[in-house]
Short mmCIF file of C-alpha atoms and ligand atoms in Angstrom, two decimals:
data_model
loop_
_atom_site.label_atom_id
_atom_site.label_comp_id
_atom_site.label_asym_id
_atom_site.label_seq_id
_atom_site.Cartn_x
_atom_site.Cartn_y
_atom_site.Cartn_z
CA UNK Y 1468 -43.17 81.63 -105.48
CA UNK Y 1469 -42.59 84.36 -108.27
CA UNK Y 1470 -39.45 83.89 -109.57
CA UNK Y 1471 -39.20 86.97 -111.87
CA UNK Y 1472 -37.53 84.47 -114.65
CA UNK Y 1473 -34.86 83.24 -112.73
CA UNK Y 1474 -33.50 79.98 -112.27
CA UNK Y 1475 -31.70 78.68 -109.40
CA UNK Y 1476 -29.04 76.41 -108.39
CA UNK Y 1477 -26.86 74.53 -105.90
CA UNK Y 1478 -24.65 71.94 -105.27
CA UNK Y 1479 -24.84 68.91 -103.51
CA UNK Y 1480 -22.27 69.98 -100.67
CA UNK Y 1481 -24.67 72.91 -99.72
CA UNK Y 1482 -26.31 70.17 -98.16
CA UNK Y 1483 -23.52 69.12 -95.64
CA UNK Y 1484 -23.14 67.31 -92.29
CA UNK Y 1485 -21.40 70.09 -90.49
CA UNK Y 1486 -17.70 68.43 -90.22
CA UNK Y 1487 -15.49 71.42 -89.88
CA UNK Y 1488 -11.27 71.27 -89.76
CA UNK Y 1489 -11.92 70.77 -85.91
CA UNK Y 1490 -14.45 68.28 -85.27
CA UNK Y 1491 -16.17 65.28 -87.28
CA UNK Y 1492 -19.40 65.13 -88.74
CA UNK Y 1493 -22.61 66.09 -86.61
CA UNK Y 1494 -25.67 65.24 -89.21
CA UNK Y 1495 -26.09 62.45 -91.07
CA UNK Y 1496 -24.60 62.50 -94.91
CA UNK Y 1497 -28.09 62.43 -96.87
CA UNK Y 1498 -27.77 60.31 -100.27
CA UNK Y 1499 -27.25 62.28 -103.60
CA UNK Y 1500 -30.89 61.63 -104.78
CA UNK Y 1501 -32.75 62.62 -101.56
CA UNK Y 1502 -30.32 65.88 -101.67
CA UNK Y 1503 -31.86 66.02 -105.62
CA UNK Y 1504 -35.57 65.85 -103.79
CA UNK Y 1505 -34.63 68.74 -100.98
CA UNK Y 1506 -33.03 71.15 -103.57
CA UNK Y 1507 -36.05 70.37 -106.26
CA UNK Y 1508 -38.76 71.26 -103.21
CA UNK Y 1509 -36.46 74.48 -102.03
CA UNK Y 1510 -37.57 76.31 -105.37
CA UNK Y 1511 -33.99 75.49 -107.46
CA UNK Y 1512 -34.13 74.26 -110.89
CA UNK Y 1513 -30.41 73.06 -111.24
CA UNK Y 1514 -27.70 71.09 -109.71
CA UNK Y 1515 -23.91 72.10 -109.74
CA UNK Y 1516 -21.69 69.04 -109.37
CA UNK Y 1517 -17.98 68.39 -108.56
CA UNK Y 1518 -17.38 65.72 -111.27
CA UNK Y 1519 -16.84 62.87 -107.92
CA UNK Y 1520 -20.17 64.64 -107.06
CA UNK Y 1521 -21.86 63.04 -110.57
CA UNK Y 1522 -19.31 60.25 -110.16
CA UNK Y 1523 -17.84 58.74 -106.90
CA UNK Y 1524 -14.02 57.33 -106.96
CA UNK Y 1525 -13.69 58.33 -110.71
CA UNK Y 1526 -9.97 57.81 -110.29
CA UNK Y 1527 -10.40 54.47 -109.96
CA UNK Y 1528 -12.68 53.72 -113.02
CA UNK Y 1529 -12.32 53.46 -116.53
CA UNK Y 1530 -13.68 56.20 -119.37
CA UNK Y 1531 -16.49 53.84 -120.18
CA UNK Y 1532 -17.71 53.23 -116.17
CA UNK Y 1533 -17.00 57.55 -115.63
CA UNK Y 1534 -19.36 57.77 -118.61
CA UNK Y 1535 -22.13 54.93 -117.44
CA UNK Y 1536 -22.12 56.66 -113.86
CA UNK Y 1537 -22.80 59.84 -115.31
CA UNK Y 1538 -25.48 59.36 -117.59
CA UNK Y 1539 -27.38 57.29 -114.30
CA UNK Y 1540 -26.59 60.89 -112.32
CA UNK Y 1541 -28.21 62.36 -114.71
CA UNK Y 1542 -31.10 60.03 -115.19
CA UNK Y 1543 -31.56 60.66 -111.71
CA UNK Y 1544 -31.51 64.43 -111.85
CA UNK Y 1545 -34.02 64.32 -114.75
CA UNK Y 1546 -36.31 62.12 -112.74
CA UNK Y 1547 -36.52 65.16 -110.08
CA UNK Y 1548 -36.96 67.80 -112.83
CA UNK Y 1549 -33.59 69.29 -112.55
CA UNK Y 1550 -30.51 70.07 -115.02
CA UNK Y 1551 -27.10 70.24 -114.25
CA UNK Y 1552 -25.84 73.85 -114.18
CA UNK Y 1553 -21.86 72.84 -114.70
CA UNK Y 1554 -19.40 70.33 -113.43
CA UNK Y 1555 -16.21 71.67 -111.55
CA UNK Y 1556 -12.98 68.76 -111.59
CA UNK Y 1557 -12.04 68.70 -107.69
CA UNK Y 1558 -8.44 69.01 -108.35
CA UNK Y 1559 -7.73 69.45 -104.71
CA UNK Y 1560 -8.14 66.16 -102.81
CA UNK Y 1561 -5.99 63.71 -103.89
CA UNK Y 1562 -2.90 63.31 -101.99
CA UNK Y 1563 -0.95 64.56 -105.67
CA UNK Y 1564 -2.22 67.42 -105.67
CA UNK Y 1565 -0.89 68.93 -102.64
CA UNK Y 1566 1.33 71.61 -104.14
CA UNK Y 1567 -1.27 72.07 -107.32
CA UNK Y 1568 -2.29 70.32 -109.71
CA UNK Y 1569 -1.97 72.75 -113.29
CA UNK Y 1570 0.85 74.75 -111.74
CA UNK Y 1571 2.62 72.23 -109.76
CA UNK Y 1572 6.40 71.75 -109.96
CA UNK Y 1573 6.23 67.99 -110.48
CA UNK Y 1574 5.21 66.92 -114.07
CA UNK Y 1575 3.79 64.10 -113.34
CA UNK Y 1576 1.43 65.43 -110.95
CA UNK Y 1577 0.21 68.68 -114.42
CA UNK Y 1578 -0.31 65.42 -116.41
CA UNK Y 1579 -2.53 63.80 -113.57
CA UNK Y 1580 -4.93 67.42 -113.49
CA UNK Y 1581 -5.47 67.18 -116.85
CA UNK Y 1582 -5.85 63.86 -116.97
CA UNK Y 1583 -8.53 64.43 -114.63
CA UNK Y 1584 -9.76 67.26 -115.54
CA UNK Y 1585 -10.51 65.35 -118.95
CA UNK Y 1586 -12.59 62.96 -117.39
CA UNK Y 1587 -14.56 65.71 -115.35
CA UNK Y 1588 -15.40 67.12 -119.41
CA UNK Y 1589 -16.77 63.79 -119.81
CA UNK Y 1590 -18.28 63.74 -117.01
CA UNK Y 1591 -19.95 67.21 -118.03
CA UNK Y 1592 -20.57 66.24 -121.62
CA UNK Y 1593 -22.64 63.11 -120.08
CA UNK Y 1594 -24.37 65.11 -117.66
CA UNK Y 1595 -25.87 67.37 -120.88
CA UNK Y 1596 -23.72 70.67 -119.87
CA UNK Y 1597 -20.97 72.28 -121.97
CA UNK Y 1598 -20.14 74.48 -118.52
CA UNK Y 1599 -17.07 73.71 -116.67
CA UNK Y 1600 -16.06 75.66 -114.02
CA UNK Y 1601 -12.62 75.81 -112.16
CA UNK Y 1602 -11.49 76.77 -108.94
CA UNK Y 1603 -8.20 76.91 -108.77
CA UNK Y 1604 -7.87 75.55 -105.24
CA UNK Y 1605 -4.25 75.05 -104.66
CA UNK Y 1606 -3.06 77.10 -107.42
CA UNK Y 1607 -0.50 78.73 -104.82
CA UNK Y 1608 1.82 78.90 -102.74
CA UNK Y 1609 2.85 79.31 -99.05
CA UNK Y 1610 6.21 79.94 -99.49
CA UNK Y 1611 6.44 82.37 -102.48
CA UNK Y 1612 9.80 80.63 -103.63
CA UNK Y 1613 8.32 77.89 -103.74
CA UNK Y 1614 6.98 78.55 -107.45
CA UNK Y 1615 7.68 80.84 -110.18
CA UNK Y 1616 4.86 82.98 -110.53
CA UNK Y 1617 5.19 83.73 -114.23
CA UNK Y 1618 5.90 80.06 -115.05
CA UNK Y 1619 2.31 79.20 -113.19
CA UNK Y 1620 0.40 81.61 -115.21
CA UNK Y 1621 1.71 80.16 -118.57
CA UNK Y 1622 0.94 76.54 -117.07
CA UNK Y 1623 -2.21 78.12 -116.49
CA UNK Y 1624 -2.83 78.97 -119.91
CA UNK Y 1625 -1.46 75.86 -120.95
CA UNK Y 1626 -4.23 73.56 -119.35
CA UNK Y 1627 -6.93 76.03 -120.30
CA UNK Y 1628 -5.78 75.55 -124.15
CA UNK Y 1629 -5.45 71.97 -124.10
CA UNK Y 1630 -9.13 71.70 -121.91
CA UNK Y 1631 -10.57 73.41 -124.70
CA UNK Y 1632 -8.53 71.81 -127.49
CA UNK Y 1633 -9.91 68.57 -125.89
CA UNK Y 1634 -13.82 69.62 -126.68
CA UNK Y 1635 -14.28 71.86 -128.66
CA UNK Y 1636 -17.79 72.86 -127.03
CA UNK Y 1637 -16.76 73.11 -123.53
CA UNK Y 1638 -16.82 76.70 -121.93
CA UNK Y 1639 -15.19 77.13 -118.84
CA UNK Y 1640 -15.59 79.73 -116.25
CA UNK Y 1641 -13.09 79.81 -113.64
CA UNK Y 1642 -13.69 80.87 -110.06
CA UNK Y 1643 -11.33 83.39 -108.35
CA UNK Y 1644 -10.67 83.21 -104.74
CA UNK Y 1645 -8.00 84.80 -103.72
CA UNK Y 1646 -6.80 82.46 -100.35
CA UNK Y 1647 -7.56 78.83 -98.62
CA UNK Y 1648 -6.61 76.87 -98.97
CA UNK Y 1649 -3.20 78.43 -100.52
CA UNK Y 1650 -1.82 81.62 -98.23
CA UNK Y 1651 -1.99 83.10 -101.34
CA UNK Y 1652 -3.83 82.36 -104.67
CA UNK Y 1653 -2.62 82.67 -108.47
CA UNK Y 1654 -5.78 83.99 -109.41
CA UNK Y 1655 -7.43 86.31 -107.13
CA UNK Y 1656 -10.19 88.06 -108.35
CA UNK Y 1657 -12.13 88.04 -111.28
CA UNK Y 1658 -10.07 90.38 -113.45
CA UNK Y 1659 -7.01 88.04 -113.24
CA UNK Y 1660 -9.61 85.32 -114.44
CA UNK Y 1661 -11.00 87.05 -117.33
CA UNK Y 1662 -7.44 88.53 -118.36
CA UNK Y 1663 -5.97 84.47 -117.93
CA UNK Y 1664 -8.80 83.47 -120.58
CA UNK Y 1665 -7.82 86.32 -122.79
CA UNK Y 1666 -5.02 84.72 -123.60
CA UNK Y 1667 -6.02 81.22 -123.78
CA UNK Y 1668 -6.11 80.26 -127.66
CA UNK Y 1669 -10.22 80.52 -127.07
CA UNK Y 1670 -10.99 83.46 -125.58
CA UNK Y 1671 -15.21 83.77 -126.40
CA UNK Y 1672 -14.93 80.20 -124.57
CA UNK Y 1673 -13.49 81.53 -121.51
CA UNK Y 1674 -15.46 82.95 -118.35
CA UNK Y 1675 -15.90 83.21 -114.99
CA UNK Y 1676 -17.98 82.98 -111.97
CA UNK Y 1677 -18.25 85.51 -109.30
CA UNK Y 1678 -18.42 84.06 -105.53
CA UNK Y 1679 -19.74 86.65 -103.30
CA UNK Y 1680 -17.41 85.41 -100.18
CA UNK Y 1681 -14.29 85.37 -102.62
CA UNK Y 1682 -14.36 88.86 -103.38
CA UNK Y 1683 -14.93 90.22 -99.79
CA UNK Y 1684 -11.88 88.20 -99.01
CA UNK Y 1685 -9.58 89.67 -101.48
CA UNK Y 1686 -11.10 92.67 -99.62
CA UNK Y 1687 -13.17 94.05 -103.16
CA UNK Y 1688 -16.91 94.46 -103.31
CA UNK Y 1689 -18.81 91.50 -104.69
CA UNK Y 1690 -21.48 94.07 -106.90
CA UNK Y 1691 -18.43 95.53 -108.95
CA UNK Y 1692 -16.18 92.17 -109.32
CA UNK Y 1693 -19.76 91.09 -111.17
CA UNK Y 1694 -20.44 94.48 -112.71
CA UNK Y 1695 -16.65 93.71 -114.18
CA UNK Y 1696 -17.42 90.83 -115.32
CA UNK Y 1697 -20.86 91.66 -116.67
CA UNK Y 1698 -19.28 94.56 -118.39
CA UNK Y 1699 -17.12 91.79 -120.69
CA UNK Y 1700 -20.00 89.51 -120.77
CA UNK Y 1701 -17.82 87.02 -119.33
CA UNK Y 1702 -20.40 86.42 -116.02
CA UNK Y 1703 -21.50 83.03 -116.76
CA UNK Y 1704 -22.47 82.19 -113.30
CA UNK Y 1705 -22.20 83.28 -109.11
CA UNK Y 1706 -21.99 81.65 -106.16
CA UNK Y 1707 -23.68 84.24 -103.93
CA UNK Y 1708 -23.66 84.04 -100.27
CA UNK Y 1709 -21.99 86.22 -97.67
CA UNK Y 1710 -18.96 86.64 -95.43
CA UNK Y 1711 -18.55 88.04 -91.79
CA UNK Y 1712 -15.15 89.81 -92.57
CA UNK Y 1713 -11.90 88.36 -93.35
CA UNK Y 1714 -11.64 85.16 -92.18
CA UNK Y 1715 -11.75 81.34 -93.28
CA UNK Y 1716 -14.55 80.92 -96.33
CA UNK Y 1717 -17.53 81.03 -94.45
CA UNK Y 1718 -20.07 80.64 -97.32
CA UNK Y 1719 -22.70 82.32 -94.98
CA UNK Y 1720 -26.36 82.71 -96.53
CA UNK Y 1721 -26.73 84.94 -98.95
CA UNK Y 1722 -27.13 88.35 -97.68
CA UNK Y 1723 -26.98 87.52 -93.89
CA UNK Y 1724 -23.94 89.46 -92.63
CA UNK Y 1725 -24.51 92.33 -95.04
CA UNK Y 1726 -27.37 92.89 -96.65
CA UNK Y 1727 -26.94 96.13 -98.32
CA UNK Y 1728 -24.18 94.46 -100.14
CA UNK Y 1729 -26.28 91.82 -101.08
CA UNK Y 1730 -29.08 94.51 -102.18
CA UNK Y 1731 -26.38 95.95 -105.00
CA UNK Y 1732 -25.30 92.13 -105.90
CA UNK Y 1733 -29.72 91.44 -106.79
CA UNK Y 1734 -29.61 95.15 -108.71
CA UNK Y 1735 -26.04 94.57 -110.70
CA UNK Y 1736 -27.41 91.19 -111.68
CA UNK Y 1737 -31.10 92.56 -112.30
CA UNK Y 1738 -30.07 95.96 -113.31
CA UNK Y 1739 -27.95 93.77 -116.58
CA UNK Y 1740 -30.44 90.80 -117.11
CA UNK Y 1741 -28.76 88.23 -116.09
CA UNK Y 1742 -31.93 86.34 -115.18
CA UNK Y 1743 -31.13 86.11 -119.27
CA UNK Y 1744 -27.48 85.24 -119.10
CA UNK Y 1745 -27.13 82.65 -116.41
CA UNK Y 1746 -28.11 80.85 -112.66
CA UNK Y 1747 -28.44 82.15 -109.87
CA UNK Y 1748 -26.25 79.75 -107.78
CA UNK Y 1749 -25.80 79.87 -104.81
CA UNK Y 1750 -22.59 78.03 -102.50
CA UNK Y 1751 -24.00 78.73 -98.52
CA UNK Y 1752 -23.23 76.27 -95.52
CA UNK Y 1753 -25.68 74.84 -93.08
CA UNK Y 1754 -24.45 76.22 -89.81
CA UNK Y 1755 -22.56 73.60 -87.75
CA UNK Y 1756 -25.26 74.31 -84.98
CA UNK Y 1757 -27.97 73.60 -87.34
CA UNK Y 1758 -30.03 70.47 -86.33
CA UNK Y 1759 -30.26 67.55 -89.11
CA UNK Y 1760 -34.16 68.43 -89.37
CA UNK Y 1761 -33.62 72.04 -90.27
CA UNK Y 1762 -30.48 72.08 -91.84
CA UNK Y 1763 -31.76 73.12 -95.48
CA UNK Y 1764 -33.03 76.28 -94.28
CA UNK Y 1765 -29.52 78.23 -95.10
CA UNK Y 1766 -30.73 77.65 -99.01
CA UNK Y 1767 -34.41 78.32 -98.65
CA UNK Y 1768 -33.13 81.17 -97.23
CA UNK Y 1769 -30.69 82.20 -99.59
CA UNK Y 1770 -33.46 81.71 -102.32
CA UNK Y 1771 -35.79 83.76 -101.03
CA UNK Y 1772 -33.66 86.52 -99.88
CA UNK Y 1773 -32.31 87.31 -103.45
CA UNK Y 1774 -36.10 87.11 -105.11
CA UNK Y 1775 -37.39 90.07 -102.18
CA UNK Y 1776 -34.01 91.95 -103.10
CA UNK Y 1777 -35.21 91.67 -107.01
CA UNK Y 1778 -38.34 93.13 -105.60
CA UNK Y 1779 -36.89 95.99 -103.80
CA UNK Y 1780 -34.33 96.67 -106.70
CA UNK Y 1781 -37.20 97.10 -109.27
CA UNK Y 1782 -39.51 99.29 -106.44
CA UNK Y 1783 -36.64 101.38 -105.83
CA UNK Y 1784 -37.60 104.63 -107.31
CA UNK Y 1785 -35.12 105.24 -109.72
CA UNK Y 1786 -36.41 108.80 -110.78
CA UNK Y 1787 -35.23 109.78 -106.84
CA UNK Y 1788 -32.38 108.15 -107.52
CA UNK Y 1789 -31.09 109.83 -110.63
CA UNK Y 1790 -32.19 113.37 -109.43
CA UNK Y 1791 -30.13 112.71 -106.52
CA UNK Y 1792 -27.26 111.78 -108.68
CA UNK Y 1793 -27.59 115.15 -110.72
CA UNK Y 1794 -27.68 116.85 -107.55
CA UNK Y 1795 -24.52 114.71 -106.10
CA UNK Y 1796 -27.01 114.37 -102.68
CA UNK Y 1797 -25.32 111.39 -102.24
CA UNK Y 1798 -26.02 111.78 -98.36
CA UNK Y 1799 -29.52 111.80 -99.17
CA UNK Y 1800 -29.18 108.91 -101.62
CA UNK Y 1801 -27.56 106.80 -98.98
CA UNK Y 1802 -30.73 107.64 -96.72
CA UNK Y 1803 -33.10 106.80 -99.63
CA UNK Y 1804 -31.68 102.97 -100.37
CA UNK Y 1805 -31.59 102.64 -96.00
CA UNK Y 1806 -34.56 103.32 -95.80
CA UNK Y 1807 -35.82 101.22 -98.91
CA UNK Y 1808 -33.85 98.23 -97.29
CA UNK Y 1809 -35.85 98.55 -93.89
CA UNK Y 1810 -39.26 99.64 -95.56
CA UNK Y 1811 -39.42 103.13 -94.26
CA UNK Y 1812 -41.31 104.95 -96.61
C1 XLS M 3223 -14.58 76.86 -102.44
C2 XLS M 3223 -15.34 76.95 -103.66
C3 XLS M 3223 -15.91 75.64 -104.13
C4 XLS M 3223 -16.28 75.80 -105.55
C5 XLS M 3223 -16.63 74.59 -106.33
O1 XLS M 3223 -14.18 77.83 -101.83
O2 XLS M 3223 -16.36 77.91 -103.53
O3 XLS M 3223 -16.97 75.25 -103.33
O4 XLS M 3223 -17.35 76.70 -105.57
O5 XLS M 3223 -15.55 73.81 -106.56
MG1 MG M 3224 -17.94 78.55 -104.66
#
């Protein structure tokens, strides 16, 4: 498969066994190394990792077993050929956590996420990335008294300085969404993300990561929340997949519900070389509905979709295009990029 100088990844709970909030598991959980296997024969040359991804129960272990754990993940990655893209501290979880973990009221519980969030650096360092990224998962509230919204965003900044006090290579890219499992989310969308690392005391260390399904929920168009970001050169990675309108995060395959949206996400990200700048990641679930033989085929997919959009972005004929723009035919541009999408000449 041409891969136009790409390089692809995804993370180990792409591969899932289709639990949802209202019923348990109906596929068998598939061990870390045969996921490594799958995702190595699917075409993708990376791995993204919650650090309990690269190392199970790491609350319960000491620096020295996090570390041992993590360089045997990573013996095993190299074994199938693949890198690790980033590791992301899963600051969500644990029963402390519930009302944050950087921004939460209780002290105790803002030493515990950095605590953590130390180890997951580790973890990283171990795993031979300097990329971290963050999603601020419970960074919220429900009750908007419940926190002081100013306060949050200093804690914010807080943790970010002493992450990146703590190595001094890490860069950390942190993933907006703007709800869920909060009502609503500190950080929303990715200009709240790139303006929080602005003021971190490392600002050329700070990025972000566009998820496609993040920015249709905060009701924005993935294509210019990456074009944004682009523009800063703070896109260090995406998680593209797709989003049938605003509900829960589906994390759809990429380009299923909409796929002219998912056309402009392949040309932003063509159009501004990021096949230079970073991965293609993608975060997509199997369907619940999916049988366990066939439940990979979300990512092969997803994979394949965004290599025939590169296609169609570089046959588009971009001398229509611009005359149309002089003109301001945008009627007939509209038609043009239809038709391109279903191959009417
Ligand atoms: C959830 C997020 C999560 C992150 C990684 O909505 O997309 O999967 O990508 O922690
Ligand atoms: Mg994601």
């Amino acid at each position: 498969m041409e891969k136009y100088g790409y390089r692809f990844s995804a993370g180990p709970w792409n591969i899932s066994t289709g639990a949802d909030p209202f019923g348990p598991p109906v596929r068998p959980e598939i061990p870390l190394a045969e996921k490594f296997v799958i995702l190595k024969q699917l075409g993708f040359d990376a791995v993204q990792f919650h650090d309990d991804d690269a190392v199970p129960d790491l609350d319960a272990l000491s620096a020295d077993q996090i570390r041992r754990t993590a360089r045997e993940t990573r013996q095993k990655l190299a074994d199938h050929g693949l890198d690790a893209e980033f590791v992301a501290p899963r600051l969500w979880e644990n029963p402390l956590t519930v009302d944050g973990a950087f921004t939460a009221n209780a002290p105790e519980v803002r030493a515990y996420a950095l605590e953590r969030t130390r180890k997951a650096i580790d973890i990283a360092r171990e795993m031979g990335t300097s990329l971290m990224v963050i999603w601020l998962a419970r960074e919220g509230t429900y009750i908007r008294e419940a926190k002081d919204a100013v306060v949050a965003t200093e804690r914010l900044v807080q943790a970010l300085n002493a992450l990146l006090e703590y190595d001094p290579e890490l860069r950390i890219a942190i993933e907006p969404k703007p709800n869920e499992p909060m009502d609503l989310s500190y950080i929303p969308t990715i200009g709240h993300a790139i303006a929080l690392g602005m003021r971190t005391h490392a600002p050329a260390r700070m990025g972000a990561l566009v998820e496609s399904a993040h920015a249709l929920l905060a009701g924005l168009d993935p294509s210019d929340e990456m074009a944004f970001a682009l523009s800063f050169d703070k896109l260090w990675s995406v998680h593209l997949n797709d989003q049938n309108s605003l509900k829960f995060d589906q994390d759809r395959a990429f380009g299923t519900v909409n796929l002219r949206a998912a056309f402009n996400q392949a040309r932003v990200l063509d159009r501004h070389d990021f096949y230079d700048r970073g991965m293609i990641g993608v975060d997509v679930k199997a369907l619940r509905t999916q049988a366990p033989e066939v439940a990979t085929k979300h990512l092969r997919n997803s994979l394949e979709l965004f290599l025939r959009l590169v296609e169609l972005v570089r046959s588009l004929d971009q001398a229509k295009v611009d005359a149309l723009i002089a003109a301001r035919d945008y009627e007939e541009l509209d038609l043009l990029i239809l038709n391109h999408l279903i191959g009417c000449p």
